[in-house]
Amino acid sequence: LAWDLNTFAGAAFSTLILHDIKGLPNSAELLQVTRQLLCARIVQAIVVPGGLELPPEDELDDEECWTQDEINSQGMALTRLVAHCRAMVKNRCLDPNSGLVGSIDGLSPPQLLAGVGRAILPFARSLLLMLRATVAVSRKRKEFGSVAVDESSESERVL
């Protein structure tokens, strides 16, 4: 299924640059599309059977860029998301008013953080390449069309 999401992402980015020069997406819109696709991959990894392999506790990556508090905090957020998504799928309920449901018993936040990270990494790499290509084409088309780009925006600095 990750392949299908890659195909969908490629179609989404290629469609974005088909517009007239004035209709091309700005940096904030491109980042929003990227975030949505990455969130879709996270949920896909969580809910698809076999989509998430949890590494053994003794094989967790030592993330030098994250503090232990950040690992625990982000891992706990993912643990709640996993419990919620699995409960929604199991109950076949998509009620937006239900709040967070599902038990986190038996789920290890550091394991989930590592497992989700490993599950989304290949797609995230592909997504970054698609984003870079789309930004390059969009900027070049705007340059040829004499359309000004707001280089002071936060989104433009990120890209």
PDB file of C-alpha atoms in Angstrom:
ATOM      1  CA  LEU A   1       0.000   0.000   0.000  1.00  0.00           C
ATOM      2  CA  ALA A   2       2.930   2.366   0.466  1.00  0.00           C
ATOM      3  CA  TRP A   3       3.462   2.077  -3.289  1.00  0.00           C
ATOM      4  CA  ASP A   4      -0.110   3.231  -3.897  1.00  0.00           C
ATOM      5  CA  LEU A   5       0.458   6.248  -1.683  1.00  0.00           C
ATOM      6  CA  ASN A   6       3.649   7.039  -3.632  1.00  0.00           C
ATOM      7  CA  THR A   7       1.626   6.920  -6.845  1.00  0.00           C
ATOM      8  CA  PHE A   8      -1.061   9.125  -5.326  1.00  0.00           C
ATOM      9  CA  ALA A   9       1.541  11.626  -4.082  1.00  0.00           C
ATOM     10  CA  GLY A  10       3.173  11.761  -7.511  1.00  0.00           C
ATOM     11  CA  ALA A  11      -0.202  12.370  -9.117  1.00  0.00           C
ATOM     12  CA  ALA A  12      -1.029  15.075  -6.573  1.00  0.00           C
ATOM     13  CA  PHE A  13       2.238  16.965  -7.051  1.00  0.00           C
ATOM     14  CA  SER A  14       2.177  16.680 -10.838  1.00  0.00           C
ATOM     15  CA  THR A  15      -1.411  17.938 -10.903  1.00  0.00           C
ATOM     16  CA  LEU A  16      -0.462  20.955  -8.786  1.00  0.00           C
ATOM     17  CA  ILE A  17       1.925  22.243 -11.446  1.00  0.00           C
ATOM     18  CA  LEU A  18      -0.556  21.914 -14.313  1.00  0.00           C
ATOM     19  CA  HIS A  19      -2.258  25.175 -13.363  1.00  0.00           C
ATOM     20  CA  ASP A  20      -1.816  28.534 -15.009  1.00  0.00           C
ATOM     21  CA  ILE A  21       1.131  30.460 -13.577  1.00  0.00           C
ATOM     22  CA  LYS A  22      -1.101  32.536 -11.302  1.00  0.00           C
ATOM     23  CA  GLY A  23      -2.803  29.372 -10.067  1.00  0.00           C
ATOM     24  CA  LEU A  24       0.401  27.608  -9.034  1.00  0.00           C
ATOM     25  CA  PRO A  25       0.492  26.710  -5.351  1.00  0.00           C
ATOM     26  CA  ASN A  26       2.545  28.821  -2.981  1.00  0.00           C
ATOM     27  CA  SER A  27       5.019  27.397  -0.487  1.00  0.00           C
ATOM     28  CA  ALA A  28       2.493  27.172   2.344  1.00  0.00           C
ATOM     29  CA  GLU A  29       0.095  25.183   0.152  1.00  0.00           C
ATOM     30  CA  LEU A  30       2.852  22.807  -0.960  1.00  0.00           C
ATOM     31  CA  LEU A  31       3.892  22.215   2.642  1.00  0.00           C
ATOM     32  CA  GLN A  32       0.257  21.584   3.599  1.00  0.00           C
ATOM     33  CA  VAL A  33      -0.116  18.951   0.870  1.00  0.00           C
ATOM     34  CA  THR A  34       3.138  17.345   2.037  1.00  0.00           C
ATOM     35  CA  ARG A  35       1.965  17.251   5.668  1.00  0.00           C
ATOM     36  CA  GLN A  36      -1.349  15.680   4.677  1.00  0.00           C
ATOM     37  CA  LEU A  37       0.364  12.988   2.632  1.00  0.00           C
ATOM     38  CA  LEU A  38       2.794  12.220   5.451  1.00  0.00           C
ATOM     39  CA  CYS A  39      -0.085  11.997   7.944  1.00  0.00           C
ATOM     40  CA  ALA A  40      -1.853   9.640   5.532  1.00  0.00           C
ATOM     41  CA  ARG A  41       1.219   7.400   5.533  1.00  0.00           C
ATOM     42  CA  ILE A  42       1.369   7.406   9.334  1.00  0.00           C
ATOM     43  CA  VAL A  43      -2.284   6.388   9.606  1.00  0.00           C
ATOM     44  CA  GLN A  44      -1.820   3.826   6.833  1.00  0.00           C
ATOM     45  CA  ALA A  45       1.098   2.239   8.690  1.00  0.00           C
ATOM     46  CA  ILE A  46      -0.925   2.157  11.902  1.00  0.00           C
ATOM     47  CA  VAL A  47      -4.187   0.679  10.615  1.00  0.00           C
ATOM     48  CA  VAL A  48      -3.071  -1.737   7.891  1.00  0.00           C
ATOM     49  CA  PRO A  49      -2.344  -5.216   9.253  1.00  0.00           C
ATOM     50  CA  GLY A  50       1.411  -5.742   9.153  1.00  0.00           C
ATOM     51  CA  GLY A  51       1.997  -2.079   8.326  1.00  0.00           C
ATOM     52  CA  LEU A  52       3.893  -1.429  11.513  1.00  0.00           C
ATOM     53  CA  GLU A  53       6.697  -3.604  12.797  1.00  0.00           C
ATOM     54  CA  LEU A  54       7.790  -2.798  16.316  1.00  0.00           C
ATOM     55  CA  PRO A  55      11.485  -3.310  16.984  1.00  0.00           C
ATOM     56  CA  PRO A  56      12.486  -5.167  20.144  1.00  0.00           C
ATOM     57  CA  GLU A  57      13.189  -2.873  23.093  1.00  0.00           C
ATOM     58  CA  ASP A  58      16.895  -3.753  22.975  1.00  0.00           C
ATOM     59  CA  GLU A  59      17.152  -2.741  19.294  1.00  0.00           C
ATOM     60  CA  LEU A  60      15.749   0.778  19.553  1.00  0.00           C
ATOM     61  CA  ASP A  61      17.732   3.436  17.762  1.00  0.00           C
ATOM     62  CA  ASP A  62      19.649   5.886  19.896  1.00  0.00           C
ATOM     63  CA  GLU A  63      18.340   9.140  18.537  1.00  0.00           C
ATOM     64  CA  GLU A  64      21.035  11.652  19.351  1.00  0.00           C
ATOM     65  CA  CYS A  65      18.912  14.534  18.091  1.00  0.00           C
ATOM     66  CA  TRP A  66      16.081  13.808  20.565  1.00  0.00           C
ATOM     67  CA  THR A  67      16.150  14.012  24.332  1.00  0.00           C
ATOM     68  CA  GLN A  68      14.608  11.210  26.360  1.00  0.00           C
ATOM     69  CA  ASP A  69      11.738  13.547  27.305  1.00  0.00           C
ATOM     70  CA  GLU A  70      11.044  14.219  23.606  1.00  0.00           C
ATOM     71  CA  ILE A  71      11.153  10.503  22.821  1.00  0.00           C
ATOM     72  CA  ASN A  72       8.694   9.800  25.635  1.00  0.00           C
ATOM     73  CA  SER A  73       6.420  12.708  24.691  1.00  0.00           C
ATOM     74  CA  GLN A  74       6.325  11.954  20.956  1.00  0.00           C
ATOM     75  CA  GLY A  75       6.107   8.228  21.622  1.00  0.00           C
ATOM     76  CA  MET A  76       3.135   8.762  23.951  1.00  0.00           C
ATOM     77  CA  ALA A  77       1.381  10.916  21.340  1.00  0.00           C
ATOM     78  CA  LEU A  78       1.865   8.143  18.768  1.00  0.00           C
ATOM     79  CA  THR A  79       0.729   5.549  21.307  1.00  0.00           C
ATOM     80  CA  ARG A  80      -2.547   7.427  21.783  1.00  0.00           C
ATOM     81  CA  LEU A  81      -2.931   7.795  18.015  1.00  0.00           C
ATOM     82  CA  VAL A  82      -2.299   4.065  17.447  1.00  0.00           C
ATOM     83  CA  ALA A  83      -4.805   3.095  20.143  1.00  0.00           C
ATOM     84  CA  HIS A  84      -7.380   5.512  18.721  1.00  0.00           C
ATOM     85  CA  CYS A  85      -6.954   4.446  15.078  1.00  0.00           C
ATOM     86  CA  ARG A  86      -7.052   0.762  15.916  1.00  0.00           C
ATOM     87  CA  ALA A  87     -10.187   1.215  18.055  1.00  0.00           C
ATOM     88  CA  MET A  88     -11.892   3.185  15.278  1.00  0.00           C
ATOM     89  CA  VAL A  89     -11.054   0.512  12.702  1.00  0.00           C
ATOM     90  CA  LYS A  90     -12.085  -2.317  15.027  1.00  0.00           C
ATOM     91  CA  ASN A  91     -15.399  -0.630  15.876  1.00  0.00           C
ATOM     92  CA  ARG A  92     -15.891   0.641  12.322  1.00  0.00           C
ATOM     93  CA  CYS A  93     -16.689   4.001  13.769  1.00  0.00           C
ATOM     94  CA  LEU A  94     -15.522   7.305  12.349  1.00  0.00           C
ATOM     95  CA  ASP A  95     -17.443   9.553  14.708  1.00  0.00           C
ATOM     96  CA  PRO A  96     -15.474  12.832  14.895  1.00  0.00           C
ATOM     97  CA  ASN A  97     -17.136  13.632  18.225  1.00  0.00           C
ATOM     98  CA  SER A  98     -15.913  10.473  19.949  1.00  0.00           C
ATOM     99  CA  GLY A  99     -12.686  11.998  21.235  1.00  0.00           C
ATOM    100  CA  LEU A 100      -9.666   9.788  21.770  1.00  0.00           C
ATOM    101  CA  VAL A 101     -10.665   6.193  22.373  1.00  0.00           C
ATOM    102  CA  GLY A 102      -8.753   2.959  22.743  1.00  0.00           C
ATOM    103  CA  SER A 103      -6.499   1.488  25.366  1.00  0.00           C
ATOM    104  CA  ILE A 104      -2.758   2.125  25.378  1.00  0.00           C
ATOM    105  CA  ASP A 105      -2.108  -0.907  27.578  1.00  0.00           C
ATOM    106  CA  GLY A 106       0.699  -3.042  26.205  1.00  0.00           C
ATOM    107  CA  LEU A 107       1.953  -0.356  23.834  1.00  0.00           C
ATOM    108  CA  SER A 108       5.492   0.953  24.341  1.00  0.00           C
ATOM    109  CA  PRO A 109       5.912   4.624  23.362  1.00  0.00           C
ATOM    110  CA  PRO A 110       9.615   4.308  22.409  1.00  0.00           C
ATOM    111  CA  GLN A 111       8.889   1.168  20.364  1.00  0.00           C
ATOM    112  CA  LEU A 112       6.008   2.842  18.553  1.00  0.00           C
ATOM    113  CA  LEU A 113       8.090   5.924  17.810  1.00  0.00           C
ATOM    114  CA  ALA A 114      10.832   3.755  16.296  1.00  0.00           C
ATOM    115  CA  GLY A 115       8.347   1.548  14.428  1.00  0.00           C
ATOM    116  CA  VAL A 116       6.387   4.420  12.925  1.00  0.00           C
ATOM    117  CA  GLY A 117       9.615   6.200  12.011  1.00  0.00           C
ATOM    118  CA  ARG A 118      10.895   3.131  10.177  1.00  0.00           C
ATOM    119  CA  ALA A 119       7.530   2.606   8.469  1.00  0.00           C
ATOM    120  CA  ILE A 120       7.280   6.129   7.069  1.00  0.00           C
ATOM    121  CA  LEU A 121      10.936   6.807   6.256  1.00  0.00           C
ATOM    122  CA  PRO A 122      10.964   5.451   2.673  1.00  0.00           C
ATOM    123  CA  PHE A 123       7.790   7.370   1.814  1.00  0.00           C
ATOM    124  CA  ALA A 124       9.091  10.515   3.511  1.00  0.00           C
ATOM    125  CA  ARG A 125      12.221  10.360   1.356  1.00  0.00           C
ATOM    126  CA  SER A 126      10.140   9.977  -1.814  1.00  0.00           C
ATOM    127  CA  LEU A 127       7.842  12.755  -0.686  1.00  0.00           C
ATOM    128  CA  LEU A 128      10.783  15.094  -0.145  1.00  0.00           C
ATOM    129  CA  LEU A 129      12.068  14.409  -3.654  1.00  0.00           C
ATOM    130  CA  MET A 130       8.618  15.041  -5.150  1.00  0.00           C
ATOM    131  CA  LEU A 131       8.287  18.252  -3.156  1.00  0.00           C
ATOM    132  CA  ARG A 132      11.714  19.493  -4.271  1.00  0.00           C
ATOM    133  CA  ALA A 133      10.903  18.777  -7.926  1.00  0.00           C
ATOM    134  CA  THR A 134       7.523  20.497  -7.657  1.00  0.00           C
ATOM    135  CA  VAL A 135       9.050  23.558  -5.979  1.00  0.00           C
ATOM    136  CA  ALA A 136      11.762  23.785  -8.654  1.00  0.00           C
ATOM    137  CA  VAL A 137       9.268  23.567 -11.526  1.00  0.00           C
ATOM    138  CA  SER A 138       6.881  25.994  -9.858  1.00  0.00           C
ATOM    139  CA  ARG A 139       9.611  28.556  -9.176  1.00  0.00           C
ATOM    140  CA  LYS A 140      10.961  28.291 -12.717  1.00  0.00           C
ATOM    141  CA  ARG A 141       7.495  28.751 -14.212  1.00  0.00           C
ATOM    142  CA  LYS A 142       6.843  31.748 -11.972  1.00  0.00           C
ATOM    143  CA  GLU A 143      10.225  33.199 -12.912  1.00  0.00           C
ATOM    144  CA  PHE A 144       9.452  32.891 -16.635  1.00  0.00           C
ATOM    145  CA  GLY A 145       6.004  34.354 -16.068  1.00  0.00           C
ATOM    146  CA  SER A 146       7.342  37.295 -14.038  1.00  0.00           C
ATOM    147  CA  VAL A 147       5.271  36.322 -11.005  1.00  0.00           C
ATOM    148  CA  ALA A 148       6.797  37.546  -7.743  1.00  0.00           C
ATOM    149  CA  VAL A 149       7.528  35.006  -5.008  1.00  0.00           C
ATOM    150  CA  ASP A 150       7.275  36.147  -1.387  1.00  0.00           C
ATOM    151  CA  GLU A 151      10.705  35.022  -0.234  1.00  0.00           C
ATOM    152  CA  SER A 152      10.147  36.423   3.264  1.00  0.00           C
ATOM    153  CA  SER A 153       7.416  33.933   4.178  1.00  0.00           C
ATOM    154  CA  GLU A 154       8.238  31.187   6.670  1.00  0.00           C
ATOM    155  CA  SER A 155       7.096  28.510   4.225  1.00  0.00           C
ATOM    156  CA  GLU A 156       9.329  29.869   1.474  1.00  0.00           C
ATOM    157  CA  ARG A 157      12.331  29.842   3.820  1.00  0.00           C
ATOM    158  CA  VAL A 158      11.594  26.209   4.724  1.00  0.00           C
ATOM    159  CA  LEU A 159      11.536  25.202   1.083  1.00  0.00           C
TER     160      LEU A 159
END
